Tab-separated table of C-alpha atoms in Angstrom:
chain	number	residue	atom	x	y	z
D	1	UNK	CA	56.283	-16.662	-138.587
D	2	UNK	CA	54.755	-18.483	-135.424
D	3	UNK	CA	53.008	-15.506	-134.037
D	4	UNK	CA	51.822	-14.643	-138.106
D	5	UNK	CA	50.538	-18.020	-137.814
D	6	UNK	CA	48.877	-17.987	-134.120
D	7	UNK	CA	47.042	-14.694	-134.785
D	8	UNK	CA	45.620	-16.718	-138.339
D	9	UNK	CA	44.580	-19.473	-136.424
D	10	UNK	CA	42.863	-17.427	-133.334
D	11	UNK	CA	39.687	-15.976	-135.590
D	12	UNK	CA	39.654	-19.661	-137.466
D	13	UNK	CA	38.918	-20.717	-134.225
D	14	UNK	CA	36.075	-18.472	-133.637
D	15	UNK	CA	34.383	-18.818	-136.616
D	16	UNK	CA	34.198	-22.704	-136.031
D	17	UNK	CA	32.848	-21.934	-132.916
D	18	UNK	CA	29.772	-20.189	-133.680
D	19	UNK	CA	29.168	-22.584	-136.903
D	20	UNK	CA	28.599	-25.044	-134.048
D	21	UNK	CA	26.370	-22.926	-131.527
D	22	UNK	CA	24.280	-22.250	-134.600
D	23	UNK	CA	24.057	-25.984	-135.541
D	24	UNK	CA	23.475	-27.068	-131.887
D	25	UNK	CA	20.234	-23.704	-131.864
D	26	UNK	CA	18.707	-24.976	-135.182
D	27	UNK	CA	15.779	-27.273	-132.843
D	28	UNK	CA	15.326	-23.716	-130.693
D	29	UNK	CA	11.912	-21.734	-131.785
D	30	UNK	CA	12.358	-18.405	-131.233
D	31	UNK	CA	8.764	-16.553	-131.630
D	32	UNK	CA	8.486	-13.430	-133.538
D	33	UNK	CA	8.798	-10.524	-131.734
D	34	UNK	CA	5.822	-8.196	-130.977
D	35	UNK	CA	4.386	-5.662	-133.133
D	36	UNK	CA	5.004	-1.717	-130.621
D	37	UNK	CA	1.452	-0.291	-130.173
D	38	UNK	CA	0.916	2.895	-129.445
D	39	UNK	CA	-1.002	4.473	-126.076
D	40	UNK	CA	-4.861	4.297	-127.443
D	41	UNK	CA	-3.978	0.674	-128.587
D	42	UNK	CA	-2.383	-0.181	-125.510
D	43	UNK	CA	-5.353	1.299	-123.171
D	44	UNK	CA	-7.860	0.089	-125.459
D	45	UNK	CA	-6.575	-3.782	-125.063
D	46	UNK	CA	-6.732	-3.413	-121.446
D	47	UNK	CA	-10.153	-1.870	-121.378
D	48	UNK	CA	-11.107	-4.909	-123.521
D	49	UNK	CA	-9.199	-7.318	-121.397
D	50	UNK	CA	-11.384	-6.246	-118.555
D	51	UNK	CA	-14.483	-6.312	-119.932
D	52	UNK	CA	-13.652	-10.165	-120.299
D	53	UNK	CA	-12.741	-10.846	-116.754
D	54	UNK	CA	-16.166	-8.702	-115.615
D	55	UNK	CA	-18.256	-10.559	-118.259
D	56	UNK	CA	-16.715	-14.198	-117.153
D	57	UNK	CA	-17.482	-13.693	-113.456
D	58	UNK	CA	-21.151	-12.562	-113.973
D	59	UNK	CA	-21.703	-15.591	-116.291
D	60	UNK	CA	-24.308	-12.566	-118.436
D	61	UNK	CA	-22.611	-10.342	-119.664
D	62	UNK	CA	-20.685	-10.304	-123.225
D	63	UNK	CA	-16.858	-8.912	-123.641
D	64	UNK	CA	-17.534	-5.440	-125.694
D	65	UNK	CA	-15.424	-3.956	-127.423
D	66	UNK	CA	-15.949	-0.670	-126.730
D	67	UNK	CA	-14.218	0.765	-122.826
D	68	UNK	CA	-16.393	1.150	-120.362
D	69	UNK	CA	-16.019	4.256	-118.111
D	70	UNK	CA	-13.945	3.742	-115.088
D	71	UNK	CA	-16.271	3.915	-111.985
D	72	UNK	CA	-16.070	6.883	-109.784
D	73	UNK	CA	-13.690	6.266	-106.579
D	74	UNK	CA	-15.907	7.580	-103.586
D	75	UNK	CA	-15.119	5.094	-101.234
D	76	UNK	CA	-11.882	7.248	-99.927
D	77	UNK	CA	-14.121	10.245	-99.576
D	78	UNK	CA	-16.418	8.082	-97.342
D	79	UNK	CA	-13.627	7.293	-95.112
D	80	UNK	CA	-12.907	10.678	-94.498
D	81	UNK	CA	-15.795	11.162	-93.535
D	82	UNK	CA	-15.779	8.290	-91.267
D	83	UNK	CA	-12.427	9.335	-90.208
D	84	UNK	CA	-13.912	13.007	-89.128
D	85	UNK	CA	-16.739	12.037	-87.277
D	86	UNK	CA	-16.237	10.760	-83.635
D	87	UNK	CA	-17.738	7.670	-82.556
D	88	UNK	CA	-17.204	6.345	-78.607
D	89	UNK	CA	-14.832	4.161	-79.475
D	90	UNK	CA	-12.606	6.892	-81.689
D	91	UNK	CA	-10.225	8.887	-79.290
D	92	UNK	CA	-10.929	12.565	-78.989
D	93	UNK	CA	-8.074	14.938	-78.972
D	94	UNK	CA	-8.406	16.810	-75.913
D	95	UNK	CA	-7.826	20.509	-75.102
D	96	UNK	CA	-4.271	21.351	-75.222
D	97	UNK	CA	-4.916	23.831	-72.568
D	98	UNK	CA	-6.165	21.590	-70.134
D	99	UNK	CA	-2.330	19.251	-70.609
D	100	UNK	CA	-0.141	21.363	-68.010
D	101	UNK	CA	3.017	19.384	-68.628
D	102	UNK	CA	5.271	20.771	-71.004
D	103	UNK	CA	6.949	18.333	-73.885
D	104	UNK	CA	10.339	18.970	-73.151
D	105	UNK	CA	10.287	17.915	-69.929
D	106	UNK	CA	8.070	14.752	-70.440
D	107	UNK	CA	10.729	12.587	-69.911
D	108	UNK	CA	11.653	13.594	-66.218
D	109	UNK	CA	9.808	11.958	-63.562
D	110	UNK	CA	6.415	13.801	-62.291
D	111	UNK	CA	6.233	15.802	-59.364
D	112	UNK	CA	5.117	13.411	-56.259
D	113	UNK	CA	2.607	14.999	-54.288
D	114	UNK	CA	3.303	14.215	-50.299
D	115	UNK	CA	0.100	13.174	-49.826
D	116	UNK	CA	0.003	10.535	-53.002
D	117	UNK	CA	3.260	8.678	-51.281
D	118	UNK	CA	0.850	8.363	-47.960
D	119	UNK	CA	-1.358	6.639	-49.414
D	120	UNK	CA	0.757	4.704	-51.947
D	121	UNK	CA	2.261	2.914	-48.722
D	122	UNK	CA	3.204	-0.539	-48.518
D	123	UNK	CA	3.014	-2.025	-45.824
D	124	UNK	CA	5.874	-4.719	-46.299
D	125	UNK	CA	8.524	-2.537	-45.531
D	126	UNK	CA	10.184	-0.788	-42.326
D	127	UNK	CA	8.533	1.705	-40.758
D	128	UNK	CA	12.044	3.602	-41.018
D	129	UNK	CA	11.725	3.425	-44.633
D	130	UNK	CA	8.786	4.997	-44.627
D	131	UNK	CA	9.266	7.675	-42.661
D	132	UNK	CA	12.243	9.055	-44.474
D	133	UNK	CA	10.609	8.236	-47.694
D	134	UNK	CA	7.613	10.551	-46.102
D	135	UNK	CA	10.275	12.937	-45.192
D	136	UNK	CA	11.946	13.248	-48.466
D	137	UNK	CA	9.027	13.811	-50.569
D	138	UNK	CA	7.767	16.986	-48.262
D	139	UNK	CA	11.040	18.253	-48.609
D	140	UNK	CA	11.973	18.102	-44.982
D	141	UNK	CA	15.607	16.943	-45.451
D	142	UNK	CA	17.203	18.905	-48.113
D	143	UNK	CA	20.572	18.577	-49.600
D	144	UNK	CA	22.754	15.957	-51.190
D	145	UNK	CA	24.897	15.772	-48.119
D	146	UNK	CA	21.716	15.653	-45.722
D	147	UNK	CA	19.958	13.071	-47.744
D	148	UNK	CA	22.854	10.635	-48.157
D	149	UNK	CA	23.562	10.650	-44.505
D	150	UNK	CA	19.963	10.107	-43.474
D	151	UNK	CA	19.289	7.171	-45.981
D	152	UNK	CA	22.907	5.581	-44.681
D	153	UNK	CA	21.480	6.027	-41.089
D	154	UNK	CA	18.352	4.616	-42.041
D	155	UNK	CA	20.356	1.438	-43.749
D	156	UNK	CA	22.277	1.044	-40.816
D	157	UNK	CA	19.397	0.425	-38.684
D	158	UNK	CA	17.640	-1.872	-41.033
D	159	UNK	CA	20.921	-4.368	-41.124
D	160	UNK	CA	20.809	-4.086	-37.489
D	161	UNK	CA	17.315	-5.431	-37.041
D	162	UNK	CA	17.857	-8.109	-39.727
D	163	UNK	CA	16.798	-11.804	-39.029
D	164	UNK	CA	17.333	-13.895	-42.408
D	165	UNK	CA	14.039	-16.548	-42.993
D	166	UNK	CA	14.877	-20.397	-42.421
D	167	UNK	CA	15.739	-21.306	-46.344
D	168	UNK	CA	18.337	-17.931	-46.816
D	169	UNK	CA	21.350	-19.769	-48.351
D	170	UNK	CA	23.497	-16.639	-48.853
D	171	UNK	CA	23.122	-13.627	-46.458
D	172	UNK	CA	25.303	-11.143	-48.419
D	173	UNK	CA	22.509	-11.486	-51.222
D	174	UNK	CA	19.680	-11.207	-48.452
D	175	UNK	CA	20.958	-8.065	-47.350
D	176	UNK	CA	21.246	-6.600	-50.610
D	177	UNK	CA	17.635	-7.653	-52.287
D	178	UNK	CA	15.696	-7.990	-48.841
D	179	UNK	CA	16.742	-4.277	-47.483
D	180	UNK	CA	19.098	-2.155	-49.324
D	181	UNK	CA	17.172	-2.758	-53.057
D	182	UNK	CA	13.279	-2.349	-51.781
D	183	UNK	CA	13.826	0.632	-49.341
D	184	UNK	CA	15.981	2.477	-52.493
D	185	UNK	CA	13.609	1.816	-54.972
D	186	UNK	CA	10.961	2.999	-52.236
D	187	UNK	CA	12.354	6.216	-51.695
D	188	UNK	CA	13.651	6.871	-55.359
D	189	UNK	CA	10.356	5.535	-57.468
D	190	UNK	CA	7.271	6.578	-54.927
D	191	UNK	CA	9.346	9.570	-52.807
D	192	UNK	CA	11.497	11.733	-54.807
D	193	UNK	CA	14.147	11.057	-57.070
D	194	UNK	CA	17.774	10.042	-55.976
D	195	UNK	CA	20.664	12.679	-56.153
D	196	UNK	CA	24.271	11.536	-57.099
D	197	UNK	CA	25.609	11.486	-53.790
D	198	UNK	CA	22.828	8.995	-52.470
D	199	UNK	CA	23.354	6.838	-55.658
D	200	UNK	CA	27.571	6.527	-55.206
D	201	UNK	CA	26.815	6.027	-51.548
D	202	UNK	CA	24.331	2.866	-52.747
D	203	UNK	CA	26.775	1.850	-55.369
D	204	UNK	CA	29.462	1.554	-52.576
D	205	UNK	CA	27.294	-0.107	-49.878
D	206	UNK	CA	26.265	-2.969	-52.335
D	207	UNK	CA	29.529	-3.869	-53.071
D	208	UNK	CA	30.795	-3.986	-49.892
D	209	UNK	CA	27.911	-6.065	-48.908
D	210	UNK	CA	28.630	-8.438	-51.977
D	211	UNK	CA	32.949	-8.459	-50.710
D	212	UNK	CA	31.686	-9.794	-47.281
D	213	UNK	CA	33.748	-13.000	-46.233
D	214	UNK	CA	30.764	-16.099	-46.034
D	215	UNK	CA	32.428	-17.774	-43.518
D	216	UNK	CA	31.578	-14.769	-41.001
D	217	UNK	CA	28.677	-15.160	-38.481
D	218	UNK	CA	25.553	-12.933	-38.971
D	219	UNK	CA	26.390	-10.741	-36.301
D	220	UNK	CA	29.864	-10.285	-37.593
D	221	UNK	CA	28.313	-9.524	-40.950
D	222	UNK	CA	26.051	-6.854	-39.466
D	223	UNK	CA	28.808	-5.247	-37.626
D	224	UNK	CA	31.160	-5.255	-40.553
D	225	UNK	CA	28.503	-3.407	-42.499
D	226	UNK	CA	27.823	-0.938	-39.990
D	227	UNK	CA	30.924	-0.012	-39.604
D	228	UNK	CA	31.718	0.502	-43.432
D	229	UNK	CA	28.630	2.911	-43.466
D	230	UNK	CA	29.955	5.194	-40.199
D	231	UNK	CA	33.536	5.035	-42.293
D	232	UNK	CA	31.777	6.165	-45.083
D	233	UNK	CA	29.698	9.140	-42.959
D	234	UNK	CA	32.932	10.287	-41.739
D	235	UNK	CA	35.835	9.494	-44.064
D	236	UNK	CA	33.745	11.250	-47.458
D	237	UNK	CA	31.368	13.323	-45.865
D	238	UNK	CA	32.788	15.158	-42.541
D	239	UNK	CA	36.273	14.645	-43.119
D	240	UNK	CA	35.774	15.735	-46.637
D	241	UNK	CA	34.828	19.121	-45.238
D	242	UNK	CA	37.351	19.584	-43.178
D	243	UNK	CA	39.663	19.319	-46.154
D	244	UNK	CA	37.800	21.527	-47.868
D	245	UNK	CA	37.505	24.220	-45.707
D	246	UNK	CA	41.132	23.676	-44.988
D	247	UNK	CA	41.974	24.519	-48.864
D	248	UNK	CA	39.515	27.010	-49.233
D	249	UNK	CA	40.810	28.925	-46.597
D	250	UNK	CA	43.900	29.516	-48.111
D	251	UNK	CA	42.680	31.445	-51.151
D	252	UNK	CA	40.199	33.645	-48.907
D	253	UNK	CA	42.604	37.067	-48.073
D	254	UNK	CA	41.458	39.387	-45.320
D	255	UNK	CA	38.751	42.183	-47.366
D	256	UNK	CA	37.366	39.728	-49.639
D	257	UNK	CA	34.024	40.134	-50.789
D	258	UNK	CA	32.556	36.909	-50.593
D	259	UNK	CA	29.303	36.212	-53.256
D	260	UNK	CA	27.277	33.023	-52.498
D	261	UNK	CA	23.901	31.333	-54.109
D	262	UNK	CA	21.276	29.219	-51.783
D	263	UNK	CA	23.330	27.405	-49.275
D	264	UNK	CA	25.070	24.909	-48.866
D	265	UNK	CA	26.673	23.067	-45.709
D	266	UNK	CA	30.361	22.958	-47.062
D	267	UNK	CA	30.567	26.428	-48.066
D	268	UNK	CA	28.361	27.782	-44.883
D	269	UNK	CA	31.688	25.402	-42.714
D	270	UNK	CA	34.038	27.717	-44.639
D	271	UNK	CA	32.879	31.028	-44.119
D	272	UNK	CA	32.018	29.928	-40.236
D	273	UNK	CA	36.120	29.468	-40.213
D	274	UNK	CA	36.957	32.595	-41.703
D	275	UNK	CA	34.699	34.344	-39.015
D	276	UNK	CA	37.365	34.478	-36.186
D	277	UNK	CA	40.272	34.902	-38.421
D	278	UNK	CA	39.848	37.163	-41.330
D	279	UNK	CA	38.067	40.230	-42.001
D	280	UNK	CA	35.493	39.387	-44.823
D	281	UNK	CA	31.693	40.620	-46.155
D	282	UNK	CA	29.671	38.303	-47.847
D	283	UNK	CA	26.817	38.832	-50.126
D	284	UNK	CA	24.046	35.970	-50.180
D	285	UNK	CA	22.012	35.949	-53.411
D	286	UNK	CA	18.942	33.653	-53.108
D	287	UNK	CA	16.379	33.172	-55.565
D	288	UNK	CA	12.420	31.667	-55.048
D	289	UNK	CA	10.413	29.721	-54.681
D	290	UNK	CA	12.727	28.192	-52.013
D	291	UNK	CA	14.824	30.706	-50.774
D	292	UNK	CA	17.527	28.494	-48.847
D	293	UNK	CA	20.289	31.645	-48.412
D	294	UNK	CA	17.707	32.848	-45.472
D	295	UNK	CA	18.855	29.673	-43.859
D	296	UNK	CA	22.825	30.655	-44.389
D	297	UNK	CA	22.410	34.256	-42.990
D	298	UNK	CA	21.444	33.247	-39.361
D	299	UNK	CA	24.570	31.193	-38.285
D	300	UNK	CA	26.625	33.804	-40.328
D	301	UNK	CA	25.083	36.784	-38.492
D	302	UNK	CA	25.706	35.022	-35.037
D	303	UNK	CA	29.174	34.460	-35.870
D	304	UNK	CA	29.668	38.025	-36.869
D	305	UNK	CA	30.435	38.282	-40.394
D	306	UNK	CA	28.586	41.148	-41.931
D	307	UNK	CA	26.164	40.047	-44.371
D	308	UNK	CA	24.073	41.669	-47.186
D	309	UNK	CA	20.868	39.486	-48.767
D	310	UNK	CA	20.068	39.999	-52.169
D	311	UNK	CA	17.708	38.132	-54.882
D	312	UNK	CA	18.963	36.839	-58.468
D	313	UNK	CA	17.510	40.176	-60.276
D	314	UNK	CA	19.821	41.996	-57.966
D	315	UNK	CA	22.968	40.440	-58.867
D	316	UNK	CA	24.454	42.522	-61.991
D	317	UNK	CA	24.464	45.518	-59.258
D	318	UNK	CA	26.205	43.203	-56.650
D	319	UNK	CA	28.589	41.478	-58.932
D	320	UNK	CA	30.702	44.618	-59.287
D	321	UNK	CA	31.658	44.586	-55.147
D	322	UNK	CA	32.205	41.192	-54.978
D	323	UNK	CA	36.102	39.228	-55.453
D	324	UNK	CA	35.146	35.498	-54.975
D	325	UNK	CA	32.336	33.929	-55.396
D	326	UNK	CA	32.059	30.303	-53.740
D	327	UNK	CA	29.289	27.752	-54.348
D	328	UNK	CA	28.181	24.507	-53.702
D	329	UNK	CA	27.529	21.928	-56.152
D	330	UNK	CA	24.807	18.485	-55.825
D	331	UNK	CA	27.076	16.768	-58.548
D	332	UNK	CA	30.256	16.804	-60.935
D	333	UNK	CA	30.280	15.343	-64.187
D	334	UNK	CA	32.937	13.808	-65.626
D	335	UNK	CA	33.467	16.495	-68.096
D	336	UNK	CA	33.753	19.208	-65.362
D	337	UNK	CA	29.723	20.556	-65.631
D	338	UNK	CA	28.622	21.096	-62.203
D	339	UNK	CA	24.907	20.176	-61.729
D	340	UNK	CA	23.374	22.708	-58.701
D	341	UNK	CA	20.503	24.383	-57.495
D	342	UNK	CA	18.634	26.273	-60.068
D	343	UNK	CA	20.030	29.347	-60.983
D	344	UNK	CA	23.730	28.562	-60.010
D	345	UNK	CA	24.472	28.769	-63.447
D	346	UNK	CA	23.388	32.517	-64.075
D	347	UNK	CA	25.825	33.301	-60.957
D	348	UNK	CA	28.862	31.934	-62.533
D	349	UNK	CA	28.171	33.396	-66.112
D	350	UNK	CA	27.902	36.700	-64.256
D	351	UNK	CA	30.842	36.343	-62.309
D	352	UNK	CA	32.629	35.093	-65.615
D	353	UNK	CA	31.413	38.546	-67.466
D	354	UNK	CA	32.649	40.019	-64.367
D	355	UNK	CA	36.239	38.614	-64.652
D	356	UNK	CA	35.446	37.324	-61.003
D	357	UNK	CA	36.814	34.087	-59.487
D	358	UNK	CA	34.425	30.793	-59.222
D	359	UNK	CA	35.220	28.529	-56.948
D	360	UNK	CA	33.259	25.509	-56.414
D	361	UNK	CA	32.985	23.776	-53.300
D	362	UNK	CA	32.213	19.978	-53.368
D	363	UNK	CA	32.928	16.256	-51.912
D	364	UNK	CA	34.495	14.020	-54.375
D	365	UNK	CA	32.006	11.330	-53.726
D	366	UNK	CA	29.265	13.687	-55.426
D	367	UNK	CA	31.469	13.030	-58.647
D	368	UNK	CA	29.871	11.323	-61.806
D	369	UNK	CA	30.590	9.269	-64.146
D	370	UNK	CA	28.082	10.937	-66.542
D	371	UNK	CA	28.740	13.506	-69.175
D	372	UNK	CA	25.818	16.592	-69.036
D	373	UNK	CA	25.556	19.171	-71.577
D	374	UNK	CA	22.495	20.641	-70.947
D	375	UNK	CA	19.710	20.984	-68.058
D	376	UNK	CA	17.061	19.095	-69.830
D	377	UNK	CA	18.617	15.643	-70.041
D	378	UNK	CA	18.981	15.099	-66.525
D	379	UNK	CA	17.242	17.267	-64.200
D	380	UNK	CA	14.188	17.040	-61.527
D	381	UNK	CA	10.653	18.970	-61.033
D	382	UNK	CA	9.594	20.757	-58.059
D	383	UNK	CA	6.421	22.022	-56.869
D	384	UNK	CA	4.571	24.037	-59.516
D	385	UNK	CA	2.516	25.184	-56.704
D	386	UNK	CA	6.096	26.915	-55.168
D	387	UNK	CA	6.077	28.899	-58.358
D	388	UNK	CA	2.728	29.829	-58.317
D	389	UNK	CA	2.151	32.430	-55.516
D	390	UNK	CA	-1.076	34.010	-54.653
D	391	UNK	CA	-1.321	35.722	-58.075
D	392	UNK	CA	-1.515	32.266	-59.834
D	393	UNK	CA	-3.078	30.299	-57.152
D	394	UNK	CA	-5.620	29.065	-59.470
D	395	UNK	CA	-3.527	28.059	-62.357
D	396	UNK	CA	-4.980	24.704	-62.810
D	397	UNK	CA	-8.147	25.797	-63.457
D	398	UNK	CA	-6.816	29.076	-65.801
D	399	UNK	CA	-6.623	27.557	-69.590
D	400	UNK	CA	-3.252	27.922	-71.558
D	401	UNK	CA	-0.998	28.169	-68.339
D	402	UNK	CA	1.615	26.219	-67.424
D	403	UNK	CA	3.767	26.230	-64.488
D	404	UNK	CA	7.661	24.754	-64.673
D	405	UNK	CA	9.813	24.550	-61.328
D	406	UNK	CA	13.039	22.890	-61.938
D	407	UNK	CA	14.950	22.306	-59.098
D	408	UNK	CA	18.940	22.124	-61.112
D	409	UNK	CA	20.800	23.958	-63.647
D	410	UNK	CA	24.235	22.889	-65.376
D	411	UNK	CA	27.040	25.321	-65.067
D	412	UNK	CA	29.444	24.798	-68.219
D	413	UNK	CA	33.273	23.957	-67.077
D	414	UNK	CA	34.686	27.194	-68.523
D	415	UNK	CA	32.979	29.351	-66.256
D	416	UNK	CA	34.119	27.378	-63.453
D	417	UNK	CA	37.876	28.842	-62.061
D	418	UNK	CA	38.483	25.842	-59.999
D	419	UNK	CA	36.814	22.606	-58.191
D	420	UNK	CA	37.776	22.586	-53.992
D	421	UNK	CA	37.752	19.151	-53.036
D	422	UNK	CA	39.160	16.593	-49.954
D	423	UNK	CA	41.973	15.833	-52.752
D	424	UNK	CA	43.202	19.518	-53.307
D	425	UNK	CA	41.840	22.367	-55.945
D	426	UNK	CA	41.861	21.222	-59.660
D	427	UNK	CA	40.665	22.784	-62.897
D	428	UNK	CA	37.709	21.111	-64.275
D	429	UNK	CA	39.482	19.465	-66.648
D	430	UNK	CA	40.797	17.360	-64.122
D	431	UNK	CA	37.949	15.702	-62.757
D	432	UNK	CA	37.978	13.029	-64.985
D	433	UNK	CA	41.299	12.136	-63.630
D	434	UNK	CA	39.761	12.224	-60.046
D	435	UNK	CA	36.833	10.151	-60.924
D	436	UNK	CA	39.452	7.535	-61.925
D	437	UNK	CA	41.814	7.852	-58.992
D	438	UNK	CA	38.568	6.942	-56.570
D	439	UNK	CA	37.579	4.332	-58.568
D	440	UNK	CA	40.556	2.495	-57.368
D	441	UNK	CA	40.344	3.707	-53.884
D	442	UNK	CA	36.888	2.263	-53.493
D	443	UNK	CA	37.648	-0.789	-55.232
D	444	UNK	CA	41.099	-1.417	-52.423
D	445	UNK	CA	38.310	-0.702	-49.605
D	446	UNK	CA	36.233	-2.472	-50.552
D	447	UNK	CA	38.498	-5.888	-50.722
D	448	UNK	CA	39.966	-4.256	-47.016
């Protein structure tokens, strides 16, 4: 009977309330809705409407009733008009043929001409600055190994000659934004880019300039520094190659066939060892415009290996003979991609195709931390004049022609067999581990 009477009561309740929200609306004017017009009525009150405001703001005319036209639109047509004909202040677009830069690669750094960093000189810095810088840009010191020893040589005599102005407070900042920063940006802005193994090698020296006790003299300073840059010359870059030549030995068998791109110093220190104790033929493909394998073939001739010279087009016909092939590398990535000289990457596809072995040669301080898919990302432009030869010596002048000369390709990881360095041979998908293993051996140097 209680819930009989609660569910009575409930719409009782209700009904009270709206008697009272109708009471407490009764003073509430609610105006009469709108009667629907149709589309003629509707356009013909707006015409209407707007022959009032025109009429007010002249002050002469009278509201009609009838719709006046609309007025004809022709100002857009007059600005593209406007828009079409050049003035001097409009920019022109200019001939596509006379751009010789091509879009993909418009976010590398431009070509330097040698001549342009002569007379882009300042005059603030060392003369041994400069002269590397001059020597880097005219392509006089090639090489990652090469380069990274000269600029470490150069930095060694710059900390040498040091003499800190009367208000230096901290040396171990002097050194770094006095001579290591200027002379860097120097050679990698207004010279030619940096390559891995020079940046590590800066990375490195800065922080061991920044771990530098500050109660130590100047002259202990400048000796400790030295001294970490001839560990660093001989501990990572000629000790390294011992190693490597030590393990690369060991898989070269007496017979092999021995395939090798360009040249490079580590794998040129390997074959030189094999010379007086194994029987081996190697094949040096080269390609243009710089042709480095003719620099390979004279020390290997001397030393007696038998040699055969070949160019890229020739190497499906070579491939066949060979049973190793060995190359050199500027740069590991993280992810195992070796970043070399240009056309390193067509040798190890081939070789792949071939079912040969690629090994790949390298110093573990030319590891980095970067991942690299692709050649485009990362990458650095030659010459277009090395390209060019005396068929296309006037290809500035000849409309739509372009010239590219990249200096580095990226070889994918899975056509590399194995990675030869200091620390033993390792599949590339190991270098990641290696990269972290010398992390913490620079780091415990560096506090040494």
């Amino acid at each position: 009977h209680k819930s009989v009477s609660k569910m009575e009561e409930e719409p009782n309740k209700s009904k009270q309330q709206q008697q009272k929200q109708k009471k407490a609306n009764t003073n509430v004017v609610i105006p009469p809705k709108k009667p629907k017009l149709s589309k003629a009525e509707r356009r013909a009150l707006q015409e209407s409407q707007r022959a009032a405001k025109a009429a007010a703001s002249d002050g002469n005319k009278k509201p009609s009733s009838q719709p006046e036209k609309k007025p004809e639109r022709t100002q857009p047509k007059q600005q593209q008009a406007v828009k079409k004909q050049p003035t001097e202040h409009t920019n022109v677009v200019k001939d596509p043929a006379s751009n010789k830069s091509f879009s993909l690669f418009s976010h590398l750094p431009p070509y330097r001409d040698p001549t342009d960093v002569i007379s882009v000189v300042d005059t603030k810095l060392p003369h041994e600055v400069l002269v590397l810088g001059q020597k880097y840009a005219e392509g006089t010191i090639m090489g990652g190994n090469a380069r990274c020893r000269a600029m470490l040589h150069t930095f060694k005599q710059l900390v040498e000659q040091y003499q800190p102005g009367p208000n230096v407070r901290d040396i171990r900042n002097a050194f770094y934004h006095s001579l290591l920063k200027p002379a860097f940006q120097h050679w990698t802005e207004k010279c030619r880019p940096h390559c891995v193994s020079m940046g590590n090698a800066f990375s490195f020296l800065k922080a061991a300039a920044a771990a530098l006790d500050r109660d130590m003299s100047l002259d202990e300073m400048k000796e400790e520094l030295a001294d970490t840059m001839d560990r660093y010359i001989k501990e990572r870059i000629e000790y390294a190659g011992v190693a490597i030549t030590s393990y690369a030995s060991s898989k070269i068998m007496d017979g092999d066939v021995i395939l090798t791109f360009g040249r490079s110093e580590v794998v040129q220190e390997i074959l030189l060892d094999c010379a007086n104790k194994k029987t081996i033929h190697v094949i040096c493909s080269d390609s243009r415009p710089l042709l480095e394998g003719k620099q390979m073939l004279e020390p290997l001739t001397k030393a007696g290996i038998p040699c055969s010279y070949v160019l890229l087009n020739a190497l499906s016909h070579v491939m066949r003979n060979a049973t190793k092939v060995l190359l050199g590398a500027s740069a590991i990535m993280s992810n195992g991609s070796i970043m070399s000289r240009v056309g390193t990457a067509c040798v190890a596809l081939m070789a792949h195709s071939h079912h040969v072995p690629v090994l790949v040669c390298c110093e573990s301080y030319k590891i980095s931390h970067r991942i690299q898919l692709e050649s485009i990302t990362s990458n650095e432009l030659g010459n277009p004049d090395g390209a060019s030869g005396k068929e296309l010596k006037d290809w500035i002048t000849t409309p739509n022609l372009r010239l590219l000369n990249l200096l580095y390709d990226l070889t994918p990881s899975q056509y590399v067999s194995g990675i030869i360095t200091e620390m033993g041979i390792v599949p590339p998908t190991s270098v990641a581990v290696l990269l972290r293993e010398l992390n913490k051996q620079d780091q415990a140097v560096v506090v040494d």
